[in-house]
Coordinates of C-alpha atoms and ligand atoms in Angstrom, one line a residue:
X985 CA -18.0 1.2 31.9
X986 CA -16.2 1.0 28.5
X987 CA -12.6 0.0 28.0
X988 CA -10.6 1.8 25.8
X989 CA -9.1 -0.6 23.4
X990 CA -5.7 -1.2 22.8
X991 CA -3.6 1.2 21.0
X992 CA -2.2 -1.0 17.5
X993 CA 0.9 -3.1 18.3
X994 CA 3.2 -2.6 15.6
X995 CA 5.1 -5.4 13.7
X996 CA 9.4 -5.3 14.0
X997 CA 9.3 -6.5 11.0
X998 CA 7.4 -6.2 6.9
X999 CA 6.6 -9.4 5.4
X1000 CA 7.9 -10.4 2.3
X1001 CA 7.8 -13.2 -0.4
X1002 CA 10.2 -15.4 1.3
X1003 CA 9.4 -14.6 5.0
X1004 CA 5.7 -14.7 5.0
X1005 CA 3.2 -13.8 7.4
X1006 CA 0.3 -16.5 9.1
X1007 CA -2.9 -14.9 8.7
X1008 CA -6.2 -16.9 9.4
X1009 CA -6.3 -18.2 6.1
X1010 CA -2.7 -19.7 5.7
X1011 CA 0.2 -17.5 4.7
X1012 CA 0.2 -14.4 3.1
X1013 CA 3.0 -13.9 -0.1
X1014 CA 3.7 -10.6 -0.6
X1015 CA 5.1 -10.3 -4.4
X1016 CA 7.0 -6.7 -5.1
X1017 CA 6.5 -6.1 -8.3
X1018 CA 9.7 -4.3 -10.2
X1019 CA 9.0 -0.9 -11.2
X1020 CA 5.1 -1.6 -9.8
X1021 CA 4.2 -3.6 -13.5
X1022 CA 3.7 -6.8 -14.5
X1023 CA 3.6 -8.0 -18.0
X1024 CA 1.2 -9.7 -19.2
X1025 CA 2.3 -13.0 -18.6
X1026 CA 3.4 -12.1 -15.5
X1027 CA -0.3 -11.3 -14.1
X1028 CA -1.8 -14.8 -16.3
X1029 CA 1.3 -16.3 -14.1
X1030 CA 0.8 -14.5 -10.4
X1031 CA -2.9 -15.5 -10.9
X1032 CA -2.3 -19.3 -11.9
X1033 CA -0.2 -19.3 -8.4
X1034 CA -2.5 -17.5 -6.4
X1035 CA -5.4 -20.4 -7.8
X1036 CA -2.5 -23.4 -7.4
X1037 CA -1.0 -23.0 -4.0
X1038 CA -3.4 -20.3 -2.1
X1039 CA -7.2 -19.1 -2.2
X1040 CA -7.0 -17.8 -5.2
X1041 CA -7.6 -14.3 -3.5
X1042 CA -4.6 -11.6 -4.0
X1043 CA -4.8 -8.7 -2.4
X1044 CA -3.7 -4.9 -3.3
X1045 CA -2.0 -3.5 -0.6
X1046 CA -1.3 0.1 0.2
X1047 CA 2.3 -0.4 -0.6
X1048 CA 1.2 -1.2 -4.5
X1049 CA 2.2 -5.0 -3.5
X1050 CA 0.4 -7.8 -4.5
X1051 CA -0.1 -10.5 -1.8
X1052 CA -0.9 -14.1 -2.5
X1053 CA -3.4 -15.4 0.0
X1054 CA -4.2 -19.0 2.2
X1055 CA -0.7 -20.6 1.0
X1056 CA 0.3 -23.6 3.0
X1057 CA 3.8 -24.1 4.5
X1058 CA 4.1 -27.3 2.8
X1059 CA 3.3 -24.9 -0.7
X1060 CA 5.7 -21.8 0.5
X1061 CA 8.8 -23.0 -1.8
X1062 CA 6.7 -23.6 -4.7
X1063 CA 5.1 -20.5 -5.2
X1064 CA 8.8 -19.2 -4.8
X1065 CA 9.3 -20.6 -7.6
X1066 CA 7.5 -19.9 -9.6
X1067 CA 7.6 -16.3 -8.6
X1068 CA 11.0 -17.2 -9.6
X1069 CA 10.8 -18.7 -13.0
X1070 CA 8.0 -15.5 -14.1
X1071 CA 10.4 -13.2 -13.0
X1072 CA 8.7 -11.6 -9.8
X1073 CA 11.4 -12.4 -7.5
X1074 CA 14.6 -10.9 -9.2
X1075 CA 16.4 -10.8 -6.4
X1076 CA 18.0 -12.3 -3.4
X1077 CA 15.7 -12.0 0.5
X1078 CA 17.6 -9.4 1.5
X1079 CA 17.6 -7.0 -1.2
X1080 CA 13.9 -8.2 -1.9
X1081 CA 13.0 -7.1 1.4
X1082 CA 14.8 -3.7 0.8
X1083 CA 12.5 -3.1 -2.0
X1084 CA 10.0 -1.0 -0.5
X1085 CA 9.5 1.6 -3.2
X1086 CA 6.4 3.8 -4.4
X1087 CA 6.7 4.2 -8.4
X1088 CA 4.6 6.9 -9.9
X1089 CA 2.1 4.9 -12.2
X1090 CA 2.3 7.0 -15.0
X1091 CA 6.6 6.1 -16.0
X1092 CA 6.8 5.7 -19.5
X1093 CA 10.0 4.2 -20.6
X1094 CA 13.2 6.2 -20.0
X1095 CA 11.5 8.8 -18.1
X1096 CA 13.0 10.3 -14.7
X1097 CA 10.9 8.4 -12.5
X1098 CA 12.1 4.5 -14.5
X1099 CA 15.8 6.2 -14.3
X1100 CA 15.6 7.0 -10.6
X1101 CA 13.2 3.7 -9.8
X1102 CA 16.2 1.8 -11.6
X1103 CA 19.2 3.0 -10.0
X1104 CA 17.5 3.2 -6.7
X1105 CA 17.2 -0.8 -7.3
X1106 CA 20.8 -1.0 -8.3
X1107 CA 22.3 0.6 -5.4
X1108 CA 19.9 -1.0 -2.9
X1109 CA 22.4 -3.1 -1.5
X1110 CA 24.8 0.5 -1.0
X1111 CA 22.2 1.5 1.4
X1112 CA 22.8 0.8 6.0
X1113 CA 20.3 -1.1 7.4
X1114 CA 17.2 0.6 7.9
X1115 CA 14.1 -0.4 10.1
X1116 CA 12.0 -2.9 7.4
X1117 CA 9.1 -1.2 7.4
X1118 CA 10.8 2.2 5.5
X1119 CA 10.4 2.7 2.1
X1120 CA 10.8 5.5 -0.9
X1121 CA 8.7 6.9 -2.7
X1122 CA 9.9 8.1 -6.6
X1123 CA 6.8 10.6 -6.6
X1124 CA 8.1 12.2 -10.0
X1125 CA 5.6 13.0 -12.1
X1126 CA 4.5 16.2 -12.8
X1127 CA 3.7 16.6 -9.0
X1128 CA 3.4 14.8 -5.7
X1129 CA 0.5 12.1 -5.6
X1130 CA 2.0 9.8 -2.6
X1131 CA 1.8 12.5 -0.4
X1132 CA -0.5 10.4 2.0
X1133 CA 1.0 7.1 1.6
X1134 CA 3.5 5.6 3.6
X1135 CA 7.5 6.7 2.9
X1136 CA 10.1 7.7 4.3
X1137 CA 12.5 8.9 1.6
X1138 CA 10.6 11.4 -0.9
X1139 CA 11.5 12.2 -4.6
X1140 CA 9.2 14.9 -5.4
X1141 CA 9.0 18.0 -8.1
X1142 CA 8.4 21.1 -7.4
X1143 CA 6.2 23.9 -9.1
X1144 CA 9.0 24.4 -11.5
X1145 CA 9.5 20.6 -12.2
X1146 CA 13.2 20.7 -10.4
X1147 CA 13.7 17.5 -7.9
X1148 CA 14.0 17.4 -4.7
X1149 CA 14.6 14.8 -2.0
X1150 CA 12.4 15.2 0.7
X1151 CA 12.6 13.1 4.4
X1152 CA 9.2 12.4 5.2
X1153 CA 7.3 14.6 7.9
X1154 CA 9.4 17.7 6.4
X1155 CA 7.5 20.2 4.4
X1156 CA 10.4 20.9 2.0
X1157 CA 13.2 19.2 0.6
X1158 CA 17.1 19.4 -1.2
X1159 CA 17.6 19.9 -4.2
X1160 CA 18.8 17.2 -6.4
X1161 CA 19.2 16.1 -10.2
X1162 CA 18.7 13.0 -11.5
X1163 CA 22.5 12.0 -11.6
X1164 CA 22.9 13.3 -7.9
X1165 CA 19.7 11.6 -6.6
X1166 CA 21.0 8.1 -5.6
X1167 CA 24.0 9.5 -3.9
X1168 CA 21.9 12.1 -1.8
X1169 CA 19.3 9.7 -0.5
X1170 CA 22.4 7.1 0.6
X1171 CA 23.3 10.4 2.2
X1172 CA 20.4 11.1 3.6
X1173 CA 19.9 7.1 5.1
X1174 CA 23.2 7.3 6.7
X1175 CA 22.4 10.6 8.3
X1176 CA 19.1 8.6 9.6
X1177 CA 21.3 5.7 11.1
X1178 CA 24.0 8.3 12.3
X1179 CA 21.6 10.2 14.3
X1180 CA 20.0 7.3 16.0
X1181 CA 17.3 6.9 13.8
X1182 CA 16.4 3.0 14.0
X1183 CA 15.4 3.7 17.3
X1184 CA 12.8 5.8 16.3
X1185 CA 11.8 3.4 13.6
X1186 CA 10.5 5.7 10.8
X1187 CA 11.7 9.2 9.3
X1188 CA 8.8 11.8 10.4
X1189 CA 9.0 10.5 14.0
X1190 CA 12.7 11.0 13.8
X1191 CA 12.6 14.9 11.6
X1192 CA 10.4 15.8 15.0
X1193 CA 13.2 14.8 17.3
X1194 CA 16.3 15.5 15.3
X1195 CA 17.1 18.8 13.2
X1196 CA 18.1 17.9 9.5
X1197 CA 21.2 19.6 7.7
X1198 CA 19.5 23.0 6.4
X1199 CA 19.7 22.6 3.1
X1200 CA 17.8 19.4 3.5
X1201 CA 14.8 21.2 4.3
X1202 CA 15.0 24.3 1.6
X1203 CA 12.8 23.5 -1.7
X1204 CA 9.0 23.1 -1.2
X1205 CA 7.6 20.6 -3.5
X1206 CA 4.5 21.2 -5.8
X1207 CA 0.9 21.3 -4.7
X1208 CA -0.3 17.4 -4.4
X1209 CA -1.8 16.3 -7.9
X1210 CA -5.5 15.3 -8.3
X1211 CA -5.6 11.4 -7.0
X1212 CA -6.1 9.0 -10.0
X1213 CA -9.6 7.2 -10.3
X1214 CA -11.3 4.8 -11.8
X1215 CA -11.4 5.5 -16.0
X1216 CA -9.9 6.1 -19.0
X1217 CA -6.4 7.4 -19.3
X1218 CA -3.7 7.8 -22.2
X1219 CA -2.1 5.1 -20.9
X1220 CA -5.2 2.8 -20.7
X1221 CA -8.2 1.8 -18.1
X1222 CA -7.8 2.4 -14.3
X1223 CA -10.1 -0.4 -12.2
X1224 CA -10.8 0.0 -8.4
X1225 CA -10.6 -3.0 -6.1
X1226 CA -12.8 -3.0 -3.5
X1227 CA -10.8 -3.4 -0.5
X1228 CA -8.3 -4.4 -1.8
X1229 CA -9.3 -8.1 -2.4
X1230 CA -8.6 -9.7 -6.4
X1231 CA -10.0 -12.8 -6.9
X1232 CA -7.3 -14.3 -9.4
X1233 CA -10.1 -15.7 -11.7
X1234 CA -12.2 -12.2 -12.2
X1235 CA -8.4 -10.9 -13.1
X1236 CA -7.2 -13.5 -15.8
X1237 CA -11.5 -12.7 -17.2
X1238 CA -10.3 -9.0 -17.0
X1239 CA -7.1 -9.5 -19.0
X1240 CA -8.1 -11.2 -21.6
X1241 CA -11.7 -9.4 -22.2
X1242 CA -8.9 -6.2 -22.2
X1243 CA -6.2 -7.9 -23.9
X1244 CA -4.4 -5.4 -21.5
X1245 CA -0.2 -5.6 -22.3
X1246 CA 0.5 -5.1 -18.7
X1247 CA -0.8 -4.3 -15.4
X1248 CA 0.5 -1.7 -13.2
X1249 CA -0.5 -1.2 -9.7
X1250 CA -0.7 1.6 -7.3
X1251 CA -1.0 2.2 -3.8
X1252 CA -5.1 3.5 -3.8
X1253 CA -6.5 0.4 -4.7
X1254 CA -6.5 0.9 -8.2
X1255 CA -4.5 -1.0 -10.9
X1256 CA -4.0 0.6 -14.3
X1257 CA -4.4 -2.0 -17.5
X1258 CA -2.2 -0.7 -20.0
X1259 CA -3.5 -0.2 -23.6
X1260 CA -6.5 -1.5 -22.5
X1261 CA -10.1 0.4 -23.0
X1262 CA -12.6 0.9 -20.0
X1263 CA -15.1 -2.2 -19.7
X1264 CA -17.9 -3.3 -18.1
X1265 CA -17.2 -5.8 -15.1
X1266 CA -19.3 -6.8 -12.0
X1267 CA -16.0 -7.4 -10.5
X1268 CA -14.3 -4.4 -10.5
X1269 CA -14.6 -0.8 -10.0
X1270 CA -15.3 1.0 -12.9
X1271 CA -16.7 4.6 -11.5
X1272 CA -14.8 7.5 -9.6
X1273 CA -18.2 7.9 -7.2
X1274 CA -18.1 4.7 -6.6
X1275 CA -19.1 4.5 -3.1
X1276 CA -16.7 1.4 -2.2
X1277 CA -13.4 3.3 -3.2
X1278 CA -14.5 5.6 0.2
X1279 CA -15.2 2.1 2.5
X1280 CA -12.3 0.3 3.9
X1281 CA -12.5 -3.5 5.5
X1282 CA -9.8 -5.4 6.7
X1283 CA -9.9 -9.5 6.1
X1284 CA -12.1 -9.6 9.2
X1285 CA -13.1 -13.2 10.4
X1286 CA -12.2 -15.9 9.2
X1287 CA -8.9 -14.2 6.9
X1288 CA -7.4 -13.2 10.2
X1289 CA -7.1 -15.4 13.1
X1290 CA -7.7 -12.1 15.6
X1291 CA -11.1 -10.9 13.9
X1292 CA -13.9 -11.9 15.5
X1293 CA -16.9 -10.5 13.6
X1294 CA -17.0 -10.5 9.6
X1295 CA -15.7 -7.5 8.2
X1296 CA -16.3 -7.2 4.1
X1297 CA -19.7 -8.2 3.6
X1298 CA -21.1 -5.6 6.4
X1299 CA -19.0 -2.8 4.7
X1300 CA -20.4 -3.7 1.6
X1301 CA -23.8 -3.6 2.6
X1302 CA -23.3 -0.3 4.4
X1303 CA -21.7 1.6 1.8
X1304 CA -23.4 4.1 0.3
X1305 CA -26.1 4.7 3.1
X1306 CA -23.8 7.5 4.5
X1307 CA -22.0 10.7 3.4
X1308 CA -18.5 10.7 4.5
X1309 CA -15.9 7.7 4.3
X1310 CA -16.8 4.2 6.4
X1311 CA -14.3 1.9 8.0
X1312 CA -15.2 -1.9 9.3
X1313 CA -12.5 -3.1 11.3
X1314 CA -12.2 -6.6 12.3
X1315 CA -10.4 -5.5 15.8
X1316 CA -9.0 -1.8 17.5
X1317 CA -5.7 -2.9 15.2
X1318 CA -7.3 -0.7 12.2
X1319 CA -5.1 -2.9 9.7
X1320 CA -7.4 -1.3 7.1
X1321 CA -7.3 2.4 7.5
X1322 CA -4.6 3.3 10.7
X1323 CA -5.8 6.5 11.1
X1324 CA -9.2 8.7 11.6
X1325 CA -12.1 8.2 9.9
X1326 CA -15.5 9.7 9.7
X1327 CA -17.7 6.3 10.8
X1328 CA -15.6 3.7 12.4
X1329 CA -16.8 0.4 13.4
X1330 CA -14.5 -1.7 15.2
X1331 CA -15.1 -5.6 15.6
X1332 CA -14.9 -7.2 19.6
X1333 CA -16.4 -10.4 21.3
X1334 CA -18.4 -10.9 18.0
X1335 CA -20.3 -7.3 18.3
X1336 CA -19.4 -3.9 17.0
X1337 CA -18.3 -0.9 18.5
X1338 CA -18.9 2.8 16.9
X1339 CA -16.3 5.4 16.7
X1340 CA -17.1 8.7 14.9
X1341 CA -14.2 10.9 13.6
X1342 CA -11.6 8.9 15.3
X1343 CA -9.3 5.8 14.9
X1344 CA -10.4 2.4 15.9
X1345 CA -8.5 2.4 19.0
X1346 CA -10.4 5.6 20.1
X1347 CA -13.2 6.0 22.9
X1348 CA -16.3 4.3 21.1
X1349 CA -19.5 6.3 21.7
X1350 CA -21.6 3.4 21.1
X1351 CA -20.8 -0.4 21.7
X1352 CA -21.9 -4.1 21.4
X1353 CA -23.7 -3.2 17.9
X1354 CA -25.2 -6.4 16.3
X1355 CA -25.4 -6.1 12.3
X1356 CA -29.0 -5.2 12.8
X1357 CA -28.6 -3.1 15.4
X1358 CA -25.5 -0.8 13.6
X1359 CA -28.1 0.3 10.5
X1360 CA -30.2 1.8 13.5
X1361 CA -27.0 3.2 15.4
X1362 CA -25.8 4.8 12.0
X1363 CA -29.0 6.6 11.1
X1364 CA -28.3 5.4 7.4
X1365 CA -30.8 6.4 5.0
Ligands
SF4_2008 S1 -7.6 -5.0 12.0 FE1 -8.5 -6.7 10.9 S2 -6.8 -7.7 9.8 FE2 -5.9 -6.3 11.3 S3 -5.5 -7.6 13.1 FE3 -7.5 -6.7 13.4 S4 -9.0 -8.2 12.6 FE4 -6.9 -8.7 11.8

């Protein structure tokens, strides 16, 4: 009979540039960038680390950070600084691991969302200690588009363009203005520790246990906006990364075929090259029905020391043969995609298992799936 995998064991802890994590491939950098942009120079810089000291992959994470892959121990302080001297570490470990904040891509210079993103910054160290993993999102344009990525603390608009604060797993918010917004969420994160939040770790868990102050949860916030996608916008040329993997050289190729100014990323796998007109490139997304934006892989094997089947490759071969979103997961951790999916294969003892409509740690309905076998198991087309 089948066992049920494990359930995902979750991390105490987020890594950051100066407490990396061990992956299979060395360690893993994670590089915050301030206000989720990096100059030109920046990226040419990030890029010329990534090819020094790691693999020369970075990767795009879900938290719009960029991640500097295989870096050696003996390598850790140099790619600090430099990260240092291109200004990508601003600030000191503890603040820098503090930083965990979703920016709106579309800020323009002294809008609401670089005002709130800036003072949020500046008051980071007013905050209490919260668990790492929180974050806040400054969702301020003209209306929500985080609304399924991970937050805790919610600036938002609603339909009438007013702010609001919202704790995460609410429906509504309070209503704040931009000179109140700092104070309220400092508010709202010592309400969180008050009321014995840390033990439950993240904000919707604890809104389901513990009642907010009622005018915390009074303004709804606007219908979510249309998620971005690969293409031309005012601000310049959106590009998809297939699971979120960069390989530094196709970037610095990208950047100066461009001549992009800057590069700001996002948390959908998509970076935005500013001033910069849509072009061709066999390395990058370029298409909204792209098939590949709907197929998540984690590293798989050999990127991650758990993984026991290859991950990427298979995903990319498989994309596109079904309707409906496809996840390869290199083990029931789902690193990739943590929650439900409509195909889920999930990587153990070298073979796959199939999950349909369901996380990887679900009951499989099929199991031990070679690569050959899985087109068959699919009924791919
Ligand atoms: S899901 Fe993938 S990346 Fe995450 S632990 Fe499992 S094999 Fe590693």
């Amino acid at each position: 009979m089948t066992q049920t995998p494990p359930s995902p064991s979750v991390k105490g802890w987020c890594p950051g540039a100066y407490r990396p994590m061990m992956s299979g491939d060395g360690l893993v950098v994670r590089v915050r960038p301030v206000l989720a942009r990096l100059t030109r120079d920046q990226v040419f810089g990030l890029c010329d680390t990534a090819l020094a000291f790691g693999s020369g992959l970075i990767d795009l994470t879900s938290r719009s950070n960029l991640q500097i892959r295989g870096v050696t121990e003996g390598n850790h302080q140099a790619v600090l600084d430099r990260l240092q001297d291109i200004g990508l570490l601003p600030d000191d470990p503890i603040l820098e691991g503090r930083r965990n904040i979703l920016i709106a891509p579309m800020l323009s210079k002294g809008d609401n969302t670089t005002r709130l993103a800036t003072d949020l910054m500046a008051r980071l160290g007013d905050l209490p200690e919260l668990p790492a993993k929180m974050g806040y999102a400054i969702d301020t344009d003209i209306a929500p588009q985080f609304t399924q990525n991970s937050a805790d603390f919610r600036f938002e608009r609603t339909a009438t363009g007013d702010l609001i604060l919202r704790a995460d797993g609410m429906s509504r918010g309070r209503a704040v203005t931009v000179d109140t917004a700092i104070d309220a969420l400092i508010e709202m994160a010592d309400w969180f520790v008050a009321t014995g939040g840390r033990e439950n770790r993240r904000m919707a868990r604890h809104t389901m246990l513990t009642t907010l102050p009622a005018d915390w949860q009074a303004v709804l916030p606007a219908a979510p906006a249309q998620p971005l996608k690969p293409g031309q916008t005012a601000l310049g040329a959106v590009f998809g990364v297939a699971f979120g993997q960069i390989e530094a050289t196709a970037l610095k190729t990208l950047m100066t075929a461009t001549a992009a100014k800057a590069l700001r990323v996002t948390p959908w796998r998509l970076f935005l090259m500013e001033g910069a007109e849509m072009a061709e490139t066999a390395a990058f997304i370029t298409t909204a029905t792209d098939p590949l934006l709907t197929t998540d892989a984690c590293p798989g094997a050999p990127l991650c020391a758990i993984a026991t089947v290859e991950t990427r490759e298979i995903a990319r071969s498989l994309a596109g043969q079904f309707t409906g979103p496809l996840h390869v997961s290199g083990c029931a951790k789902g690193c990739a995609r943590p929650r439900a999916c409509a195909t889920t294969l999930v990587g153990r003892d070298g073979a796959f298992d199939l999950v349909r409509n369901g996380t990887p740690w679900d009951q499989p309905t099929e199991t031990d799936l070679t690569p050959d076998s899985l087109v068959k198991a699919l009924g791919t087309h």
